[in-house]
């Protein structure tokens, strides 16, 4: 990819800009499950579709370049990417994980890795001392989500990388909320970047996909082996959808982050709202770190209403966002973490992490901010009426 171009331009002007054979301005979808070998002794780049496919390779190369890594991998879902990466661990190893990690990752760590004899400790990743205290002799991975989900805590990636290097463990970062448009963890020294490409990277609520990018060739070899062994690769139609989504990533992230910032400031002033979580608010404890390590604050925010009844009333009255599991799309998505993203987490664990029954998460899409404010104002008024 042309290094002299900015990220925004490189989304469009990269190795996949035109098909080398036909000039097609769209990556061809190659459905073949197998590839004829022209030479008995010397196989070509592609032999069998699970091990490699040209359309998937186009996506894998693109995401590796955008994240600044050496190799990319496309998986059937974000969870497939995350669980395959965790398979870099072996029985007897230990992993340190962000407390308010995505619910599906929590489920995988606590109910699957534990059965395989891999130990874990959840820590508040905003507290470096707590991370260090949790590191054991067998700790192999520090797993970070920043901003965390849904309480938007910010982890200082450079500090965690330095700590991991000192204790000779790897760092994994789930970069779903930021995308490489806003944050490139590998540039900060992180070893493996993971994505639910179902979210902002795909961007249109029409594909389930996962991506991983590694910092060095050795990790690349290991993950390629695991990707082929597990076989949870992304289908070619879906690879194409993700490649198409990537083309507008910058403009979508720019619009939605700006809108999320405006909404966070506005929500803070609403009497029905008890608390707003958004790293772009100056009072947010991670504001300075986020400003330094990322190019923006992102398009997701969370806010707390009085209780579950208030949430129900509000959700039943808003018209603009869809009320759904997921985030990172052209349409705004309102989610209720307690029964959606964090349903896999036991209630006490959720409460401890601040994921209360009054908490809603909003992923801001491409609608007009004024329309969202008017819509929310009307819904808040309905709360006041029924108080
Ligand atoms: C931060 C984060 N990581 C990972 C995942 C899992 O991704 P997928 O649903 O594509 O398997 C999600 C899904 O919501 C997520 O929000």
XYZ file of C-alpha atoms and ligand atoms in Angstrom:
403
model
C 0.000 0.000 0.000
C 1.295 3.491 -0.793
C 2.847 4.747 2.423
C 2.768 8.371 1.277
C -1.031 8.460 1.411
C -3.070 9.176 4.514
C -5.211 6.456 6.095
C -8.325 7.921 4.471
C -6.824 7.663 0.973
C -5.268 4.251 1.578
C -8.737 2.813 2.259
C -9.368 3.276 -1.477
C -5.967 3.443 -3.132
C -4.302 0.215 -2.103
C -3.280 -3.103 -3.652
C -6.935 -4.017 -4.162
C -7.815 -0.814 -6.040
C -8.096 -2.598 -9.394
C -8.009 -6.253 -10.347
C -4.612 -6.825 -11.988
C -6.027 -9.027 -14.749
C -9.211 -7.254 -15.771
C -8.971 -3.778 -14.291
C -12.234 -4.395 -12.402
C -12.692 -1.713 -9.729
C -13.968 -4.241 -7.218
C -12.255 -7.320 -5.812
C -13.492 -10.414 -7.704
C -15.348 -12.965 -5.591
C -13.582 -16.276 -6.075
C -15.936 -19.077 -5.085
C -13.628 -21.997 -5.850
C -13.244 -24.421 -2.948
C -10.188 -25.964 -4.583
C -7.500 -24.956 -7.066
C -5.964 -26.963 -9.891
C -2.234 -27.498 -9.446
C -0.380 -26.977 -12.711
C 2.776 -28.676 -11.484
C 2.976 -31.997 -9.637
C 5.921 -30.886 -7.478
C 5.323 -27.166 -7.146
C 1.906 -26.164 -5.803
C 0.584 -22.647 -6.472
C -0.260 -19.984 -3.863
C -3.738 -21.455 -3.406
C -4.548 -25.141 -3.044
C -7.660 -25.538 -0.883
C -10.219 -22.868 0.062
C -9.990 -23.272 3.840
C -6.225 -22.765 3.739
C -6.391 -19.776 1.419
C -8.598 -17.977 -1.088
C -7.833 -14.928 -3.276
C -10.849 -12.890 -2.095
C -10.073 -13.665 1.538
C -6.396 -12.922 0.907
C -7.359 -9.477 -0.450
C -9.198 -8.683 2.784
C -6.449 -10.170 4.969
C -3.770 -8.152 3.218
C -5.842 -4.960 3.418
C -6.553 -5.190 7.150
C -2.906 -6.079 7.902
C -1.747 -2.967 6.078
C -4.351 -0.707 7.662
C -3.451 -1.932 11.166
C 0.282 -1.704 10.430
C 0.860 -5.424 11.029
C 2.613 -8.120 9.015
C -0.266 -10.543 8.435
C -4.054 -10.450 8.614
C -6.648 -13.191 9.054
C -10.364 -13.235 8.302
C -12.684 -15.378 10.408
C -16.337 -16.367 10.375
C -17.092 -14.009 13.293
C -15.403 -11.784 15.844
C -15.688 -14.638 18.365
C -14.026 -17.019 15.890
C -11.099 -14.579 15.595
C -10.878 -14.119 19.372
C -11.174 -17.802 20.270
C -8.696 -18.852 17.583
C -6.196 -16.285 18.881
C -6.658 -17.638 22.408
C -5.629 -21.037 21.044
C -2.078 -19.640 20.933
C -2.203 -20.558 24.641
C -1.640 -24.039 26.055
C -2.792 -25.988 29.083
C -1.299 -24.507 32.249
C -1.031 -20.975 30.851
C -2.681 -17.956 32.443
C -4.321 -14.915 30.871
C -5.098 -11.493 32.342
C -8.320 -9.983 30.934
C -10.078 -6.586 31.093
C -12.890 -6.777 33.665
C -15.632 -5.351 31.475
C -14.694 -7.394 28.457
C -17.323 -8.198 25.778
C -19.767 -10.811 27.183
C -18.944 -13.422 24.542
C -15.231 -13.156 25.336
C -16.071 -13.446 29.048
C -18.034 -16.611 28.286
C -15.198 -18.077 26.204
C -12.567 -17.350 28.853
C -14.594 -18.535 31.842
C -16.400 -21.520 30.312
C -14.177 -22.792 27.510
C -10.552 -21.846 28.250
C -11.053 -22.902 31.876
C -12.062 -26.429 30.720
C -8.825 -26.633 28.739
C -6.764 -25.899 31.845
C -6.046 -22.265 30.989
C -6.343 -19.971 34.004
C -7.567 -16.398 33.982
C -7.733 -13.279 36.131
C -9.982 -10.316 35.396
C -8.489 -6.937 36.249
C -9.321 -3.275 35.981
C -7.013 -2.381 33.086
C -7.051 1.300 34.053
C -4.942 0.335 37.075
C -1.399 -0.654 36.118
C -0.567 -1.845 39.648
C -3.559 -4.167 39.589
C -2.448 -5.603 36.239
C 1.087 -6.139 37.502
C -0.142 -7.762 40.726
C -2.211 -10.236 38.698
C 0.697 -11.414 36.535
C 1.827 -14.920 37.438
C 4.797 -16.993 36.314
C 2.557 -18.719 33.756
C 0.911 -15.536 32.412
C 1.182 -15.580 28.631
C -1.326 -12.973 27.470
C -2.699 -9.631 28.629
C -6.052 -9.168 26.865
C -7.319 -5.596 26.543
C -10.442 -3.908 25.231
C -10.106 -0.141 25.041
C -12.502 1.613 25.209
C -14.073 -1.156 27.225
C -17.602 -2.304 26.685
C -19.998 -0.775 27.762
C -18.526 1.517 30.443
C -15.928 3.001 28.079
C -12.874 2.688 30.316
C -9.563 3.568 28.666
C -6.440 1.452 29.023
C -3.029 2.997 28.435
C -1.753 0.686 25.713
C 1.884 1.815 25.804
C 2.076 1.157 29.549
C 0.478 -2.280 29.219
C 2.847 -3.175 26.371
C 5.851 -2.125 28.488
C 4.581 -4.267 31.374
C 3.950 -7.239 29.087
C 7.436 -6.956 27.634
C 8.914 -6.921 31.125
C 7.062 -10.130 32.028
C 7.511 -11.673 28.578
C 3.862 -12.050 27.741
C 1.882 -11.160 24.661
C -0.677 -8.371 24.383
C -3.980 -8.868 22.557
C -6.242 -5.869 21.879
C -9.855 -6.038 20.757
C -9.962 -2.930 18.534
C -13.617 -3.293 17.497
C -14.819 -0.005 18.997
C -12.038 2.128 17.495
C -11.087 0.413 14.193
C -7.722 1.287 12.609
C -9.275 4.587 11.480
C -8.970 5.819 15.085
C -6.509 3.521 16.846
C -3.662 1.299 15.623
C -2.485 -0.758 18.608
C 0.331 -2.491 16.701
C 2.004 0.907 16.255
C 2.003 1.083 20.069
C 3.680 -2.318 20.373
C 0.670 -4.633 20.739
C 1.163 -8.197 19.394
C -2.302 -9.214 18.179
C -5.208 -6.966 17.176
C -8.681 -8.481 17.016
C -11.921 -7.245 15.516
C -15.532 -8.028 15.301
C -15.726 -6.810 11.687
C -19.476 -7.287 12.088
C -19.340 -3.794 13.602
C -17.760 -0.586 12.217
C -15.470 -2.286 9.702
C -18.380 -3.987 7.897
C -20.532 -1.061 8.956
C -23.911 -1.929 7.452
C -25.486 -4.561 9.769
C -25.291 -7.113 6.977
C -22.357 -9.390 7.770
C -20.929 -11.401 10.683
C -17.132 -11.389 10.432
C -13.928 -11.333 12.453
C -10.389 -10.156 11.762
C -7.009 -10.579 13.395
C -3.688 -8.885 12.644
C -0.319 -9.842 14.090
C 2.801 -7.797 14.709
C 5.430 -10.315 13.626
C 6.002 -13.198 11.264
C 6.375 -15.877 13.930
C 2.947 -15.047 15.377
C 1.669 -14.948 11.796
C 2.827 -18.517 11.201
C 1.245 -19.724 14.430
C -2.087 -18.021 13.778
C -2.175 -19.212 10.164
C -1.723 -22.761 11.456
C -4.575 -22.294 13.949
C -6.850 -20.634 11.383
C -6.391 -23.589 9.075
C -6.704 -26.123 11.925
C -9.945 -24.681 13.332
C -11.235 -23.757 9.908
C -13.603 -21.005 10.989
C -12.683 -18.890 7.971
C -14.791 -16.108 6.482
C -16.781 -16.987 3.359
C -15.912 -15.147 0.162
C -19.173 -13.202 -0.225
C -18.711 -11.920 3.298
C -15.058 -11.046 2.617
C -16.283 -8.901 -0.246
C -18.891 -7.175 1.944
C -16.215 -6.369 4.533
C -13.889 -5.030 1.801
C -16.705 -2.812 0.555
C -17.474 -1.619 4.083
C -13.818 -0.693 4.599
C -13.922 1.794 1.724
C -16.196 4.157 3.685
C -14.736 3.450 7.130
C -13.026 6.802 7.546
C -15.984 8.937 6.576
C -18.377 6.866 8.699
C -16.129 6.968 11.774
C -15.575 10.698 11.372
C -19.270 11.526 11.140
C -20.415 9.127 13.847
C -17.660 10.056 16.327
C -18.474 13.752 15.985
C -22.178 13.015 16.435
C -21.489 10.761 19.460
C -19.468 13.544 21.065
C -22.296 16.065 20.569
C -24.842 13.608 21.934
C -22.703 12.762 24.983
C -22.480 16.470 25.874
C -26.221 16.887 25.346
C -27.190 13.737 27.288
C -25.187 14.991 30.276
C -27.598 17.933 30.524
C -30.772 15.821 30.453
C -32.453 15.411 33.836
C -33.554 11.830 33.093
C -29.926 10.799 32.518
C -28.013 9.886 35.656
C -24.616 9.250 34.065
C -22.911 9.355 30.675
C -19.900 7.234 29.719
C -17.914 8.673 26.803
C -14.124 9.067 26.679
C -14.459 12.364 24.806
C -15.964 14.072 27.883
C -13.259 16.095 29.609
C -14.215 14.742 33.025
C -13.701 11.149 31.835
C -10.769 9.521 33.647
C -9.305 8.211 30.373
C -9.699 11.436 28.369
C -5.982 12.363 28.226
C -4.834 8.820 27.425
C -7.429 8.467 24.690
C -6.363 11.791 23.181
C -2.780 10.608 23.087
C -3.150 7.051 21.849
C -6.079 7.394 19.434
C -7.211 9.732 16.678
C -10.693 10.169 18.119
C -13.124 9.149 20.842
C -15.324 6.818 18.840
C -18.984 6.500 18.005
C -20.184 4.543 21.037
C -21.397 5.952 24.331
C -23.367 4.598 27.247
C -25.789 6.356 29.532
C -27.681 5.435 32.635
C -31.343 6.027 33.368
C -32.940 5.575 36.777
C -33.828 1.901 36.499
C -35.082 -0.879 34.240
C -38.609 0.604 34.057
C -37.217 3.916 32.811
C -35.137 2.037 30.226
C -38.180 0.072 29.030
C -40.255 3.226 28.728
C -37.475 5.065 26.878
C -36.788 2.203 24.472
C -40.497 1.839 23.708
C -40.691 5.524 22.805
C -37.594 6.203 20.690
C -38.036 6.022 16.943
C -34.643 6.731 15.334
C -32.270 4.012 16.602
C -32.974 0.353 16.139
C -33.117 -1.488 19.456
C -30.796 -4.369 18.782
C -27.754 -6.426 19.728
C -24.714 -4.982 17.914
C -23.092 -1.662 17.169
C -21.058 0.077 14.514
C -23.514 0.504 11.684
C -24.875 3.217 9.404
C -28.049 3.250 11.478
C -27.850 4.147 15.177
C -28.199 1.120 17.431
C -29.491 1.268 20.977
C -28.617 -1.769 23.090
C -29.409 -2.934 26.582
C -26.149 -4.564 27.767
C -27.801 -6.395 30.687
C -29.811 -8.639 28.354
C -27.807 -8.242 25.145
C -23.981 -7.902 24.909
C -23.487 -8.918 28.556
C -26.274 -11.462 28.961
C -23.564 -14.128 29.241
C -22.294 -12.455 32.431
C -23.872 -13.376 35.775
C -25.900 -10.531 37.335
C -23.508 -9.927 40.288
C -20.535 -9.731 37.916
C -22.426 -7.251 35.762
C -23.374 -5.006 38.688
C -19.760 -5.018 39.907
C -18.675 -3.803 36.471
C -21.191 -0.938 36.482
C -23.438 -2.680 33.942
C -26.558 -1.788 35.862
C -30.207 -2.373 34.949
C -30.467 1.326 34.000
C -27.591 1.278 31.506
C -28.107 1.719 27.776
C -25.441 1.730 25.065
C -25.783 3.843 21.956
C -23.787 3.315 18.783
C -24.266 6.441 16.711
C -24.912 6.010 13.009
C -25.203 8.464 10.143
C -28.507 10.149 10.982
C -28.736 13.865 11.717
C -27.773 14.577 15.347
C -30.704 16.977 15.655
C -33.137 14.215 14.703
C -31.669 11.941 17.385
C -31.814 14.702 20.012
C -35.463 15.480 19.172
C -36.337 11.813 19.247
C -34.621 11.288 22.615
C -36.190 14.479 24.036
C -39.642 13.153 23.218
C -38.827 9.806 24.803
C -37.452 11.511 27.937
C -40.648 13.553 28.164
C -42.675 10.361 28.178
C -40.609 9.279 31.216
C -41.417 12.509 33.033
C -45.137 12.063 32.307
C -45.216 8.572 33.792
C -43.048 9.417 36.851
C -16.053 -5.628 21.420
C -16.549 -6.875 20.768
N -15.687 -7.869 20.531
C -16.097 -9.029 19.941
C -17.408 -9.240 19.595
C -17.813 -10.541 18.962
O -17.992 -10.371 17.609
P -18.989 -11.259 16.693
O -20.372 -10.961 17.163
O -18.696 -10.780 15.311
O -18.616 -12.689 16.906
C -18.329 -8.227 19.829
C -19.759 -8.439 19.453
O -20.625 -7.724 19.869
C -17.895 -7.018 20.420
O -18.748 -6.014 20.678
